[in-house]
């Protein structure tokens, strides 16, 4: 399994946003839940976790921006699941969302974690959102690491 290695991460006092698309919620909700678990395991207080549902992956960029501006979070995890169909929607939405999330990273001071699965089949999406290989946990850890980097002074 490919995975990210994390040093001990401390989340106490951080405010973390999670924006989650309801499209393919059988995939995105388990990703969201694993992300929340990672935040709890790292000591983020429950009332410091702000979860915002949006209809689909295309809307996660606006949802992330909303959390940054209205909840003043230290990092956001943007969760969605795009599954390739017969038309071009997959390519257009994937490109727009990845660019949109990167623009938030470069144009705001708040790190945004890319949690959008772009899969060719439902099986691929399931394999990345369930059990040991649920990517949501590492996305939560990534948010804490980046939030601490945002708040680091002279390091
Ligand atoms: N949103 C997703 O999060 N995952 C998808 O696989 C997905 N497929 C879509 C396919 C089509 C043909 C359309 C029109 C929309 C799809 N959406 C999907 C929804 C999209 O992200 C957005 O919510 C809507 O287009 C409304 O802006």
Tab-separated table of N, CA and C and ligand atoms in Angstrom:
chain	number	residue	atom	x	y	z
A	1	UNK	N	0.830	-1.192	0.000
A	1	UNK	CA	0.000	0.000	0.000
A	1	UNK	C	0.876	1.259	0.000
A	2	UNK	N	0.487	2.222	-0.823
A	2	UNK	CA	1.196	3.499	-0.812
A	2	UNK	C	0.598	4.348	0.301
A	3	UNK	N	1.438	4.919	1.142
A	3	UNK	CA	0.900	5.776	2.198
A	3	UNK	C	1.899	6.851	2.583
A	4	UNK	N	1.396	7.871	3.304
A	4	UNK	CA	2.242	8.978	3.744
A	4	UNK	C	2.723	8.659	5.149
A	5	UNK	N	3.992	8.937	5.417
A	5	UNK	CA	4.501	8.787	6.779
A	5	UNK	C	4.367	10.117	7.515
A	6	UNK	N	3.804	10.086	8.725
A	6	UNK	CA	3.666	11.296	9.530
A	6	UNK	C	4.452	11.157	10.825
A	7	UNK	N	5.166	12.222	11.208
A	7	UNK	CA	5.718	12.305	12.556
A	7	UNK	C	4.534	12.540	13.478
A	8	UNK	N	4.795	12.538	14.790
A	8	UNK	CA	3.689	12.796	15.726
A	8	UNK	C	3.080	14.169	15.433
A	9	UNK	N	1.779	14.189	15.278
A	9	UNK	CA	1.119	15.456	14.974
A	9	UNK	C	0.175	15.838	16.096
A	10	UNK	N	0.141	17.117	16.408
A	10	UNK	CA	-0.661	17.638	17.512
A	10	UNK	C	-1.732	18.581	16.951
A	11	UNK	N	-2.974	18.253	17.247
A	11	UNK	CA	-4.050	19.052	16.680
A	11	UNK	C	-4.792	19.932	17.671
A	12	UNK	N	-4.375	19.869	18.961
A	12	UNK	CA	-5.091	20.641	19.988
A	12	UNK	C	-5.109	22.126	19.629
A	13	UNK	N	-6.277	22.731	19.703
A	13	UNK	CA	-6.401	24.165	19.456
A	13	UNK	C	-6.609	24.548	18.003
A	14	UNK	N	-6.386	23.591	17.085
A	14	UNK	CA	-6.569	23.908	15.662
A	14	UNK	C	-8.050	23.872	15.286
A	15	UNK	N	-8.423	24.693	14.308
A	15	UNK	CA	-9.768	24.644	13.723
A	15	UNK	C	-9.638	24.082	12.301
A	16	UNK	N	-10.324	22.978	12.060
A	16	UNK	CA	-10.197	22.293	10.769
A	16	UNK	C	-11.568	22.211	10.098
A	17	UNK	N	-11.624	22.573	8.810
A	17	UNK	CA	-12.844	22.461	8.012
A	17	UNK	C	-12.796	21.217	7.136
A	18	UNK	N	-13.944	20.610	6.976
A	18	UNK	CA	-14.083	19.502	6.019
A	18	UNK	C	-15.272	19.841	5.127
A	19	UNK	N	-15.033	19.922	3.827
A	19	UNK	CA	-16.147	20.089	2.892
A	19	UNK	C	-16.305	18.770	2.154
A	20	UNK	N	-17.547	18.277	2.117
A	20	UNK	CA	-17.763	16.936	1.568
A	20	UNK	C	-18.918	16.953	0.569
A	21	UNK	N	-18.641	16.377	-0.611
A	21	UNK	CA	-19.668	16.274	-1.663
A	21	UNK	C	-20.597	15.098	-1.364
A	22	UNK	N	-21.914	15.324	-1.575
A	22	UNK	CA	-22.877	14.231	-1.367
A	22	UNK	C	-22.946	13.288	-2.572
A	23	UNK	N	-22.516	13.748	-3.731
A	23	UNK	CA	-22.483	12.858	-4.908
A	23	UNK	C	-21.523	11.696	-4.591
A	24	UNK	N	-21.939	10.480	-4.840
A	24	UNK	CA	-21.171	9.295	-4.448
A	24	UNK	C	-20.917	9.271	-2.938
A	25	UNK	N	-21.981	9.526	-2.169
A	25	UNK	CA	-21.812	9.602	-0.708
A	25	UNK	C	-21.438	8.256	-0.083
A	26	UNK	N	-21.705	7.155	-0.771
A	26	UNK	CA	-21.267	5.853	-0.241
A	26	UNK	C	-19.745	5.813	-0.149
A	27	UNK	N	-19.099	6.658	-0.937
A	27	UNK	CA	-17.629	6.773	-0.907
A	27	UNK	C	-17.212	7.974	-0.058
A	28	UNK	N	-17.860	9.122	-0.264
A	28	UNK	CA	-17.360	10.350	0.387
A	28	UNK	C	-17.638	10.365	1.895
A	29	UNK	N	-18.733	9.758	2.334
A	29	UNK	CA	-19.009	9.793	3.778
A	29	UNK	C	-18.025	8.935	4.582
A	30	UNK	N	-17.684	7.731	4.141
A	30	UNK	CA	-16.618	7.003	4.853
A	30	UNK	C	-15.278	7.758	4.834
A	31	UNK	N	-14.988	8.459	3.735
A	31	UNK	CA	-13.755	9.270	3.695
A	31	UNK	C	-13.830	10.378	4.743
A	32	UNK	N	-14.999	11.051	4.808
A	32	UNK	CA	-15.211	12.102	5.818
A	32	UNK	C	-15.044	11.542	7.239
A	33	UNK	N	-15.642	10.377	7.488
A	33	UNK	CA	-15.599	9.822	8.840
A	33	UNK	C	-14.173	9.446	9.253
A	34	UNK	N	-13.389	8.913	8.321
A	34	UNK	CA	-11.991	8.581	8.631
A	34	UNK	C	-11.184	9.853	8.872
A	35	UNK	N	-11.509	10.891	8.136
A	35	UNK	CA	-10.830	12.180	8.314
A	35	UNK	C	-11.122	12.731	9.710
A	36	UNK	N	-12.383	12.681	10.121
A	36	UNK	CA	-12.758	13.153	11.466
A	36	UNK	C	-12.033	12.330	12.536
A	37	UNK	N	-11.930	11.024	12.320
A	37	UNK	CA	-11.237	10.146	13.283
A	37	UNK	C	-9.776	10.573	13.439
A	38	UNK	N	-9.130	10.880	12.329
A	38	UNK	CA	-7.726	11.317	12.389
A	38	UNK	C	-7.595	12.608	13.184
A	39	UNK	N	-8.552	13.512	12.996
A	39	UNK	CA	-8.511	14.785	13.729
A	39	UNK	C	-8.687	14.532	15.224
A	40	UNK	N	-9.643	13.675	15.563
A	40	UNK	CA	-9.879	13.342	16.986
A	40	UNK	C	-8.646	12.678	17.586
A	41	UNK	N	-8.062	11.715	16.852
A	41	UNK	CA	-6.883	11.002	17.362
A	41	UNK	C	-5.725	11.963	17.627
A	42	UNK	N	-5.668	13.059	16.873
A	42	UNK	CA	-4.569	14.022	17.025
A	42	UNK	C	-4.913	15.125	18.033
A	43	UNK	N	-6.091	15.035	18.645
A	43	UNK	CA	-6.411	15.976	19.718
A	43	UNK	C	-7.199	17.210	19.314
A	44	UNK	N	-7.692	17.247	18.070
A	44	UNK	CA	-8.538	18.379	17.664
A	44	UNK	C	-9.876	18.269	18.420
A	45	UNK	N	-10.289	19.350	19.074
A	45	UNK	CA	-11.540	19.340	19.824
A	45	UNK	C	-12.727	19.188	18.852
A	46	UNK	N	-13.755	18.455	19.284
A	46	UNK	CA	-14.922	18.194	18.419
A	46	UNK	C	-15.549	19.487	17.914
A	47	UNK	N	-15.632	20.486	18.783
A	47	UNK	CA	-16.272	21.739	18.346
A	47	UNK	C	-15.344	22.618	17.522
A	48	UNK	N	-14.153	22.120	17.215
A	48	UNK	CA	-13.236	22.819	16.313
A	48	UNK	C	-13.213	22.186	14.925
A	49	UNK	N	-14.089	21.199	14.705
A	49	UNK	CA	-14.196	20.548	13.393
A	49	UNK	C	-15.484	21.043	12.731
A	50	UNK	N	-15.355	21.668	11.561
A	50	UNK	CA	-16.490	22.263	10.857
A	50	UNK	C	-16.733	21.477	9.578
A	51	UNK	N	-17.863	20.775	9.530
A	51	UNK	CA	-18.179	19.939	8.369
A	51	UNK	C	-19.252	20.637	7.539
A	52	UNK	N	-18.954	20.811	6.259
A	52	UNK	CA	-19.893	21.469	5.338
A	52	UNK	C	-20.207	20.524	4.183
A	53	UNK	N	-21.466	20.113	4.064
A	53	UNK	CA	-21.886	19.315	2.907
A	53	UNK	C	-22.128	20.220	1.700
A	54	UNK	N	-21.821	19.715	0.521
A	54	UNK	CA	-22.175	20.391	-0.738
A	54	UNK	C	-22.699	19.328	-1.703
A	55	UNK	N	-23.416	19.742	-2.767
A	55	UNK	CA	-24.041	18.725	-3.635
A	55	UNK	C	-23.032	17.781	-4.318
A	56	UNK	N	-22.065	18.348	-5.020
A	56	UNK	CA	-21.133	17.506	-5.770
A	56	UNK	C	-19.716	18.050	-5.693
A	57	UNK	N	-18.799	17.344	-6.350
A	57	UNK	CA	-17.385	17.734	-6.295
A	57	UNK	C	-17.148	19.137	-6.843
A	58	UNK	N	-17.953	19.508	-7.842
A	58	UNK	CA	-17.758	20.841	-8.426
A	58	UNK	C	-17.923	21.937	-7.384
A	59	UNK	N	-18.752	21.672	-6.352
A	59	UNK	CA	-19.057	22.675	-5.331
A	59	UNK	C	-18.069	22.674	-4.172
A	60	UNK	N	-17.110	21.736	-4.132
A	60	UNK	CA	-16.225	21.702	-2.949
A	60	UNK	C	-15.319	22.929	-2.881
A	61	UNK	N	-15.028	23.528	-4.025
A	61	UNK	CA	-14.147	24.713	-4.001
A	61	UNK	C	-14.844	25.868	-3.278
A	62	UNK	N	-16.105	26.101	-3.656
A	62	UNK	CA	-16.849	27.171	-2.974
A	62	UNK	C	-17.024	26.836	-1.492
A	63	UNK	N	-17.328	25.565	-1.204
A	63	UNK	CA	-17.498	25.159	0.198
A	63	UNK	C	-16.234	25.390	1.014
A	64	UNK	N	-15.083	25.094	0.431
A	64	UNK	CA	-13.810	25.311	1.130
A	64	UNK	C	-13.586	26.807	1.368
A	65	UNK	N	-13.873	27.607	0.364
A	65	UNK	CA	-13.718	29.059	0.492
A	65	UNK	C	-14.633	29.599	1.599
A	66	UNK	N	-15.845	29.076	1.628
A	66	UNK	CA	-16.801	29.485	2.662
A	66	UNK	C	-16.243	29.174	4.061
A	67	UNK	N	-15.691	27.982	4.248
A	67	UNK	CA	-15.149	27.609	5.563
A	67	UNK	C	-13.973	28.507	5.944
A	68	UNK	N	-13.159	28.849	4.958
A	68	UNK	CA	-12.008	29.730	5.224
A	68	UNK	C	-12.501	31.106	5.665
A	69	UNK	N	-13.482	31.636	4.943
A	69	UNK	CA	-13.914	33.016	5.199
A	69	UNK	C	-14.843	33.145	6.402
A	70	UNK	N	-15.714	32.147	6.586
A	70	UNK	CA	-16.737	32.277	7.635
A	70	UNK	C	-16.358	31.612	8.946
A	71	UNK	N	-15.586	30.535	8.895
A	71	UNK	CA	-15.242	29.801	10.124
A	71	UNK	C	-13.788	30.028	10.539
A	72	UNK	N	-13.032	30.700	9.689
A	72	UNK	CA	-11.638	31.048	9.998
A	72	UNK	C	-10.825	29.806	10.410
A	73	UNK	N	-10.969	28.749	9.614
A	73	UNK	CA	-10.274	27.496	9.911
A	73	UNK	C	-8.782	27.608	9.582
A	74	UNK	N	-7.985	26.719	10.200
A	74	UNK	CA	-6.539	26.691	9.956
A	74	UNK	C	-6.169	25.815	8.761
A	75	UNK	N	-7.076	24.943	8.357
A	75	UNK	CA	-6.877	24.116	7.153
A	75	UNK	C	-8.230	23.542	6.763
A	76	UNK	N	-8.334	23.158	5.505
A	76	UNK	CA	-9.568	22.538	4.994
A	76	UNK	C	-9.206	21.246	4.266
A	77	UNK	N	-10.036	20.230	4.459
A	77	UNK	CA	-9.958	19.025	3.633
A	77	UNK	C	-11.166	19.048	2.706
A	78	UNK	N	-10.933	18.984	1.403
A	78	UNK	CA	-12.009	18.991	0.410
A	78	UNK	C	-12.201	17.564	-0.112
A	79	UNK	N	-13.376	17.003	0.161
A	79	UNK	CA	-13.614	15.589	-0.159
A	79	UNK	C	-14.691	15.439	-1.231
A	80	UNK	N	-14.361	14.681	-2.257
A	80	UNK	CA	-15.318	14.365	-3.312
A	80	UNK	C	-14.916	13.064	-3.980
A	81	UNK	N	-15.776	12.588	-4.849
A	81	UNK	CA	-15.455	11.370	-5.596
A	81	UNK	C	-16.031	11.481	-7.000
A	82	UNK	N	-15.156	11.567	-7.971
A	82	UNK	CA	-15.556	11.605	-9.372
A	82	UNK	C	-15.312	10.228	-9.980
A	83	UNK	N	-16.350	9.699	-10.615
A	83	UNK	CA	-16.199	8.407	-11.291
A	83	UNK	C	-16.469	8.621	-12.768
A	84	UNK	N	-15.534	8.184	-13.576
A	84	UNK	CA	-15.601	8.436	-15.020
A	84	UNK	C	-16.841	7.789	-15.631
A	85	UNK	N	-17.577	8.594	-16.410
A	85	UNK	CA	-18.756	8.068	-17.108
A	85	UNK	C	-18.528	8.081	-18.607
A	86	UNK	N	-19.635	8.158	-19.353
A	86	UNK	CA	-19.528	8.071	-20.808
A	86	UNK	C	-19.309	9.428	-21.465
A	87	UNK	N	-19.552	10.520	-20.695
A	87	UNK	CA	-19.391	11.855	-21.274
A	87	UNK	C	-18.126	12.508	-20.716
A	88	UNK	N	-17.952	13.795	-21.050
A	88	UNK	CA	-16.704	14.484	-20.687
A	88	UNK	C	-16.753	15.145	-19.303
A	89	UNK	N	-17.869	14.930	-18.546
A	89	UNK	CA	-17.991	15.660	-17.278
A	89	UNK	C	-16.816	15.403	-16.357
A	90	UNK	N	-16.345	14.169	-16.337
A	90	UNK	CA	-15.261	13.773	-15.439
A	90	UNK	C	-14.031	14.664	-15.653
A	91	UNK	N	-13.643	14.794	-16.903
A	91	UNK	CA	-12.447	15.595	-17.217
A	91	UNK	C	-12.635	17.063	-16.829
A	92	UNK	N	-13.810	17.618	-17.189
A	92	UNK	CA	-14.044	19.042	-16.908
A	92	UNK	C	-14.089	19.323	-15.414
A	93	UNK	N	-14.835	18.481	-14.683
A	93	UNK	CA	-14.969	18.736	-13.235
A	93	UNK	C	-13.638	18.484	-12.527
A	94	UNK	N	-12.957	17.408	-12.869
A	94	UNK	CA	-11.676	17.099	-12.207
A	94	UNK	C	-10.675	18.228	-12.412
A	95	UNK	N	-10.585	18.718	-13.626
A	95	UNK	CA	-9.638	19.799	-13.935
A	95	UNK	C	-10.017	21.074	-13.173
A	96	UNK	N	-11.312	21.420	-13.214
A	96	UNK	CA	-11.754	22.657	-12.551
A	96	UNK	C	-11.537	22.581	-11.049
A	97	UNK	N	-11.859	21.448	-10.459
A	97	UNK	CA	-11.761	21.332	-8.997
A	97	UNK	C	-10.303	21.326	-8.555
A	98	UNK	N	-9.455	20.595	-9.258
A	98	UNK	CA	-8.048	20.581	-8.834
A	98	UNK	C	-7.423	21.967	-8.985
A	99	UNK	N	-7.759	22.676	-10.057
A	99	UNK	CA	-7.262	24.050	-10.220
A	99	UNK	C	-7.836	24.970	-9.153
A	100	UNK	N	-9.139	24.816	-8.884
A	100	UNK	CA	-9.795	25.674	-7.898
A	100	UNK	C	-9.219	25.495	-6.506
A	101	UNK	N	-8.968	24.252	-6.130
A	101	UNK	CA	-8.397	24.007	-4.802
A	101	UNK	C	-6.963	24.511	-4.728
A	102	UNK	N	-6.207	24.350	-5.801
A	102	UNK	CA	-4.837	24.873	-5.798
A	102	UNK	C	-4.840	26.400	-5.721
A	103	UNK	N	-5.804	27.029	-6.374
A	103	UNK	CA	-5.905	28.492	-6.300
A	103	UNK	C	-6.159	28.949	-4.862
A	104	UNK	N	-6.971	28.202	-4.130
A	104	UNK	CA	-7.166	28.559	-2.717
A	104	UNK	C	-5.849	28.439	-1.954
A	105	UNK	N	-5.060	27.407	-2.283
A	105	UNK	CA	-3.764	27.247	-1.612
A	105	UNK	C	-2.821	28.414	-1.895
A	106	UNK	N	-2.879	28.908	-3.124
A	106	UNK	CA	-1.933	29.969	-3.475
A	106	UNK	C	-2.464	31.358	-3.148
A	107	UNK	N	-3.797	31.533	-3.136
A	107	UNK	CA	-4.356	32.878	-2.992
A	107	UNK	C	-4.904	33.182	-1.606
A	108	UNK	N	-5.008	32.178	-0.740
A	108	UNK	CA	-5.359	32.440	0.657
A	108	UNK	C	-4.180	31.957	1.504
A	109	UNK	N	-4.215	32.245	2.797
A	109	UNK	CA	-3.133	31.766	3.665
A	109	UNK	C	-3.507	30.430	4.305
A	110	UNK	N	-4.591	29.827	3.853
A	110	UNK	CA	-5.079	28.594	4.482
A	110	UNK	C	-4.811	27.397	3.573
A	111	UNK	N	-4.112	26.383	4.095
A	111	UNK	CA	-3.871	25.194	3.271
A	111	UNK	C	-5.137	24.382	3.023
A	112	UNK	N	-5.269	23.894	1.809
A	112	UNK	CA	-6.424	23.070	1.420
A	112	UNK	C	-5.900	21.721	0.942
A	113	UNK	N	-6.397	20.675	1.567
A	113	UNK	CA	-5.965	19.311	1.232
A	113	UNK	C	-6.846	18.757	0.117
A	114	UNK	N	-6.211	18.156	-0.884
A	114	UNK	CA	-6.931	17.602	-2.042
A	114	UNK	C	-7.441	16.203	-1.697
A	115	UNK	N	-8.730	16.120	-1.439
A	115	UNK	CA	-9.341	14.833	-1.090
A	115	UNK	C	-10.401	14.427	-2.087
A	116	UNK	N	-10.106	14.629	-3.350
A	116	UNK	CA	-11.063	14.272	-4.396
A	116	UNK	C	-10.548	13.044	-5.137
A	117	UNK	N	-11.242	11.923	-4.979
A	117	UNK	CA	-10.865	10.721	-5.720
A	117	UNK	C	-11.325	10.874	-7.165
A	118	UNK	N	-10.465	10.539	-8.094
A	118	UNK	CA	-10.815	10.586	-9.518
A	118	UNK	C	-10.608	9.168	-10.060
A	119	UNK	N	-11.691	8.420	-10.106
A	119	UNK	CA	-11.586	6.976	-10.362
A	119	UNK	C	-12.223	6.592	-11.697
A	120	UNK	N	-11.700	5.534	-12.262
A	120	UNK	CA	-12.244	5.014	-13.515
A	120	UNK	C	-13.427	4.088	-13.253
A	121	UNK	N	-13.466	3.476	-12.070
A	121	UNK	CA	-14.549	2.539	-11.740
A	121	UNK	C	-14.980	2.728	-10.283
A	122	UNK	N	-16.181	2.248	-9.980
A	122	UNK	CA	-16.663	2.279	-8.591
A	122	UNK	C	-15.780	1.423	-7.696
A	123	UNK	N	-15.276	0.336	-8.237
A	123	UNK	CA	-14.420	-0.550	-7.446
A	123	UNK	C	-13.177	0.195	-6.970
A	124	UNK	N	-12.597	1.004	-7.852
A	124	UNK	CA	-11.414	1.788	-7.456
A	124	UNK	C	-11.768	2.743	-6.320
A	125	UNK	N	-12.951	3.366	-6.416
A	125	UNK	CA	-13.365	4.320	-5.379
A	125	UNK	C	-13.591	3.608	-4.050
A	126	UNK	N	-14.242	2.461	-4.104
A	126	UNK	CA	-14.501	1.698	-2.873
A	126	UNK	C	-13.188	1.277	-2.220
A	127	UNK	N	-12.258	0.821	-3.030
A	127	UNK	CA	-10.973	0.342	-2.492
A	127	UNK	C	-10.213	1.445	-1.764
A	128	UNK	N	-10.482	2.701	-2.107
A	128	UNK	CA	-9.748	3.822	-1.501
A	128	UNK	C	-10.526	4.515	-0.385
A	129	UNK	N	-11.705	3.996	-0.085
A	129	UNK	CA	-12.539	4.672	0.913
A	129	UNK	C	-13.021	3.750	2.023
A	130	UNK	N	-12.542	2.519	2.028
A	130	UNK	CA	-13.000	1.568	3.038
A	130	UNK	C	-11.815	0.907	3.738
A	131	UNK	N	-12.015	0.519	4.979
A	131	UNK	CA	-11.038	-0.292	5.717
A	131	UNK	C	-9.679	0.365	5.859
A	132	UNK	N	-8.658	-0.465	5.804
A	132	UNK	CA	-7.279	-0.022	6.042
A	132	UNK	C	-6.805	1.019	5.031
A	133	UNK	N	-7.354	0.967	3.835
A	133	UNK	CA	-6.880	1.853	2.759
A	133	UNK	C	-7.773	3.084	2.582
A	134	UNK	N	-8.558	3.412	3.625
A	134	UNK	CA	-9.406	4.614	3.563
A	134	UNK	C	-8.491	5.846	3.596
A	135	UNK	N	-8.451	6.587	2.481
A	135	UNK	CA	-7.520	7.714	2.369
A	135	UNK	C	-7.895	8.897	3.259
A	136	UNK	N	-9.138	8.906	3.758
A	136	UNK	CA	-9.591	10.041	4.559
A	136	UNK	C	-8.757	10.262	5.809
A	137	UNK	N	-8.246	9.188	6.386
A	137	UNK	CA	-7.450	9.317	7.617
A	137	UNK	C	-6.173	10.124	7.348
A	138	UNK	N	-5.471	9.784	6.289
A	138	UNK	CA	-4.228	10.510	5.953
A	138	UNK	C	-4.516	11.954	5.555
A	139	UNK	N	-5.688	12.196	4.965
A	139	UNK	CA	-6.037	13.585	4.616
A	139	UNK	C	-6.232	14.404	5.890
A	140	UNK	N	-6.832	13.807	6.914
A	140	UNK	CA	-6.967	14.504	8.199
A	140	UNK	C	-5.608	14.811	8.806
A	141	UNK	N	-4.714	13.826	8.775
A	141	UNK	CA	-3.355	14.045	9.291
A	141	UNK	C	-2.635	15.135	8.486
A	142	UNK	N	-2.830	15.117	7.173
A	142	UNK	CA	-2.198	16.126	6.316
A	142	UNK	C	-2.693	17.522	6.681
A	143	UNK	N	-3.994	17.638	6.969
A	143	UNK	CA	-4.561	18.942	7.332
A	143	UNK	C	-3.915	19.466	8.608
A	144	UNK	N	-3.712	18.597	9.580
A	144	UNK	CA	-3.105	19.039	10.846
A	144	UNK	C	-1.662	19.488	10.615
A	145	UNK	N	-0.914	18.676	9.872
A	145	UNK	CA	0.474	19.060	9.589
A	145	UNK	C	0.538	20.418	8.904
A	146	UNK	N	-0.324	20.634	7.925
A	146	UNK	CA	-0.295	21.890	7.172
A	146	UNK	C	-0.829	23.063	7.992
A	147	UNK	N	-1.822	22.797	8.848
A	147	UNK	CA	-2.334	23.851	9.731
A	147	UNK	C	-1.237	24.300	10.695
A	148	UNK	N	-0.467	23.343	11.210
A	148	UNK	CA	0.643	23.707	12.110
A	148	UNK	C	1.716	24.477	11.350
A	149	UNK	N	1.947	24.117	10.102
A	149	UNK	CA	2.910	24.867	9.288
A	149	UNK	C	2.407	26.300	9.068
A	150	UNK	N	1.121	26.440	8.797
A	150	UNK	CA	0.533	27.770	8.631
A	150	UNK	C	0.777	28.637	9.865
A	151	UNK	N	0.634	28.017	11.039
A	151	UNK	CA	0.715	28.788	12.279
A	151	UNK	C	2.133	28.900	12.819
A	152	UNK	N	3.113	28.245	12.173
A	152	UNK	CA	4.487	28.242	12.686
A	152	UNK	C	5.090	29.635	12.538
A	153	UNK	N	5.816	30.031	13.570
A	153	UNK	CA	6.467	31.346	13.563
A	153	UNK	C	7.983	31.152	13.523
A	154	UNK	N	8.633	31.720	12.532
A	154	UNK	CA	10.092	31.760	12.457
A	154	UNK	C	10.730	30.380	12.586
A	155	UNK	N	10.194	29.390	11.896
A	155	UNK	CA	10.801	28.057	11.968
A	155	UNK	C	11.363	27.660	10.613
B	1	LIG	N1	-20.192	15.073	-8.869
B	1	LIG	C1	-19.363	14.239	-8.202
B	1	LIG	O1	-18.930	14.564	-7.099
B	1	LIG	N2	-18.967	13.040	-8.759
B	1	LIG	C2	-19.388	12.638	-9.991
B	1	LIG	O2	-19.013	11.541	-10.426
B	1	LIG	C3	-20.268	13.490	-10.690
B	1	LIG	N3	-20.718	13.148	-11.917
B	1	LIG	C4	-21.511	14.019	-12.613
B	1	LIG	C5	-21.929	13.701	-13.906
B	1	LIG	C6	-22.702	14.593	-14.635
B	1	LIG	C7	-23.122	14.219	-16.021
B	1	LIG	C8	-23.079	15.821	-14.061
B	1	LIG	C9	-23.911	16.811	-14.834
B	1	LIG	C10	-22.695	16.136	-12.778
B	1	LIG	C11	-21.910	15.250	-12.041
B	1	LIG	N4	-21.503	15.558	-10.739
B	1	LIG	C12	-20.653	14.722	-10.079
B	1	LIG	C13	-22.055	16.728	-10.039
B	1	LIG	C14	-21.200	17.984	-10.133
B	1	LIG	O3	-20.045	17.865	-9.300
B	1	LIG	C15	-22.029	19.200	-9.642
B	1	LIG	O4	-22.525	18.943	-8.361
B	1	LIG	C16	-23.193	19.524	-10.569
B	1	LIG	O5	-22.784	19.600	-11.907
B	1	LIG	C17	-23.855	20.883	-10.170
B	1	LIG	O6	-22.913	21.937	-10.266
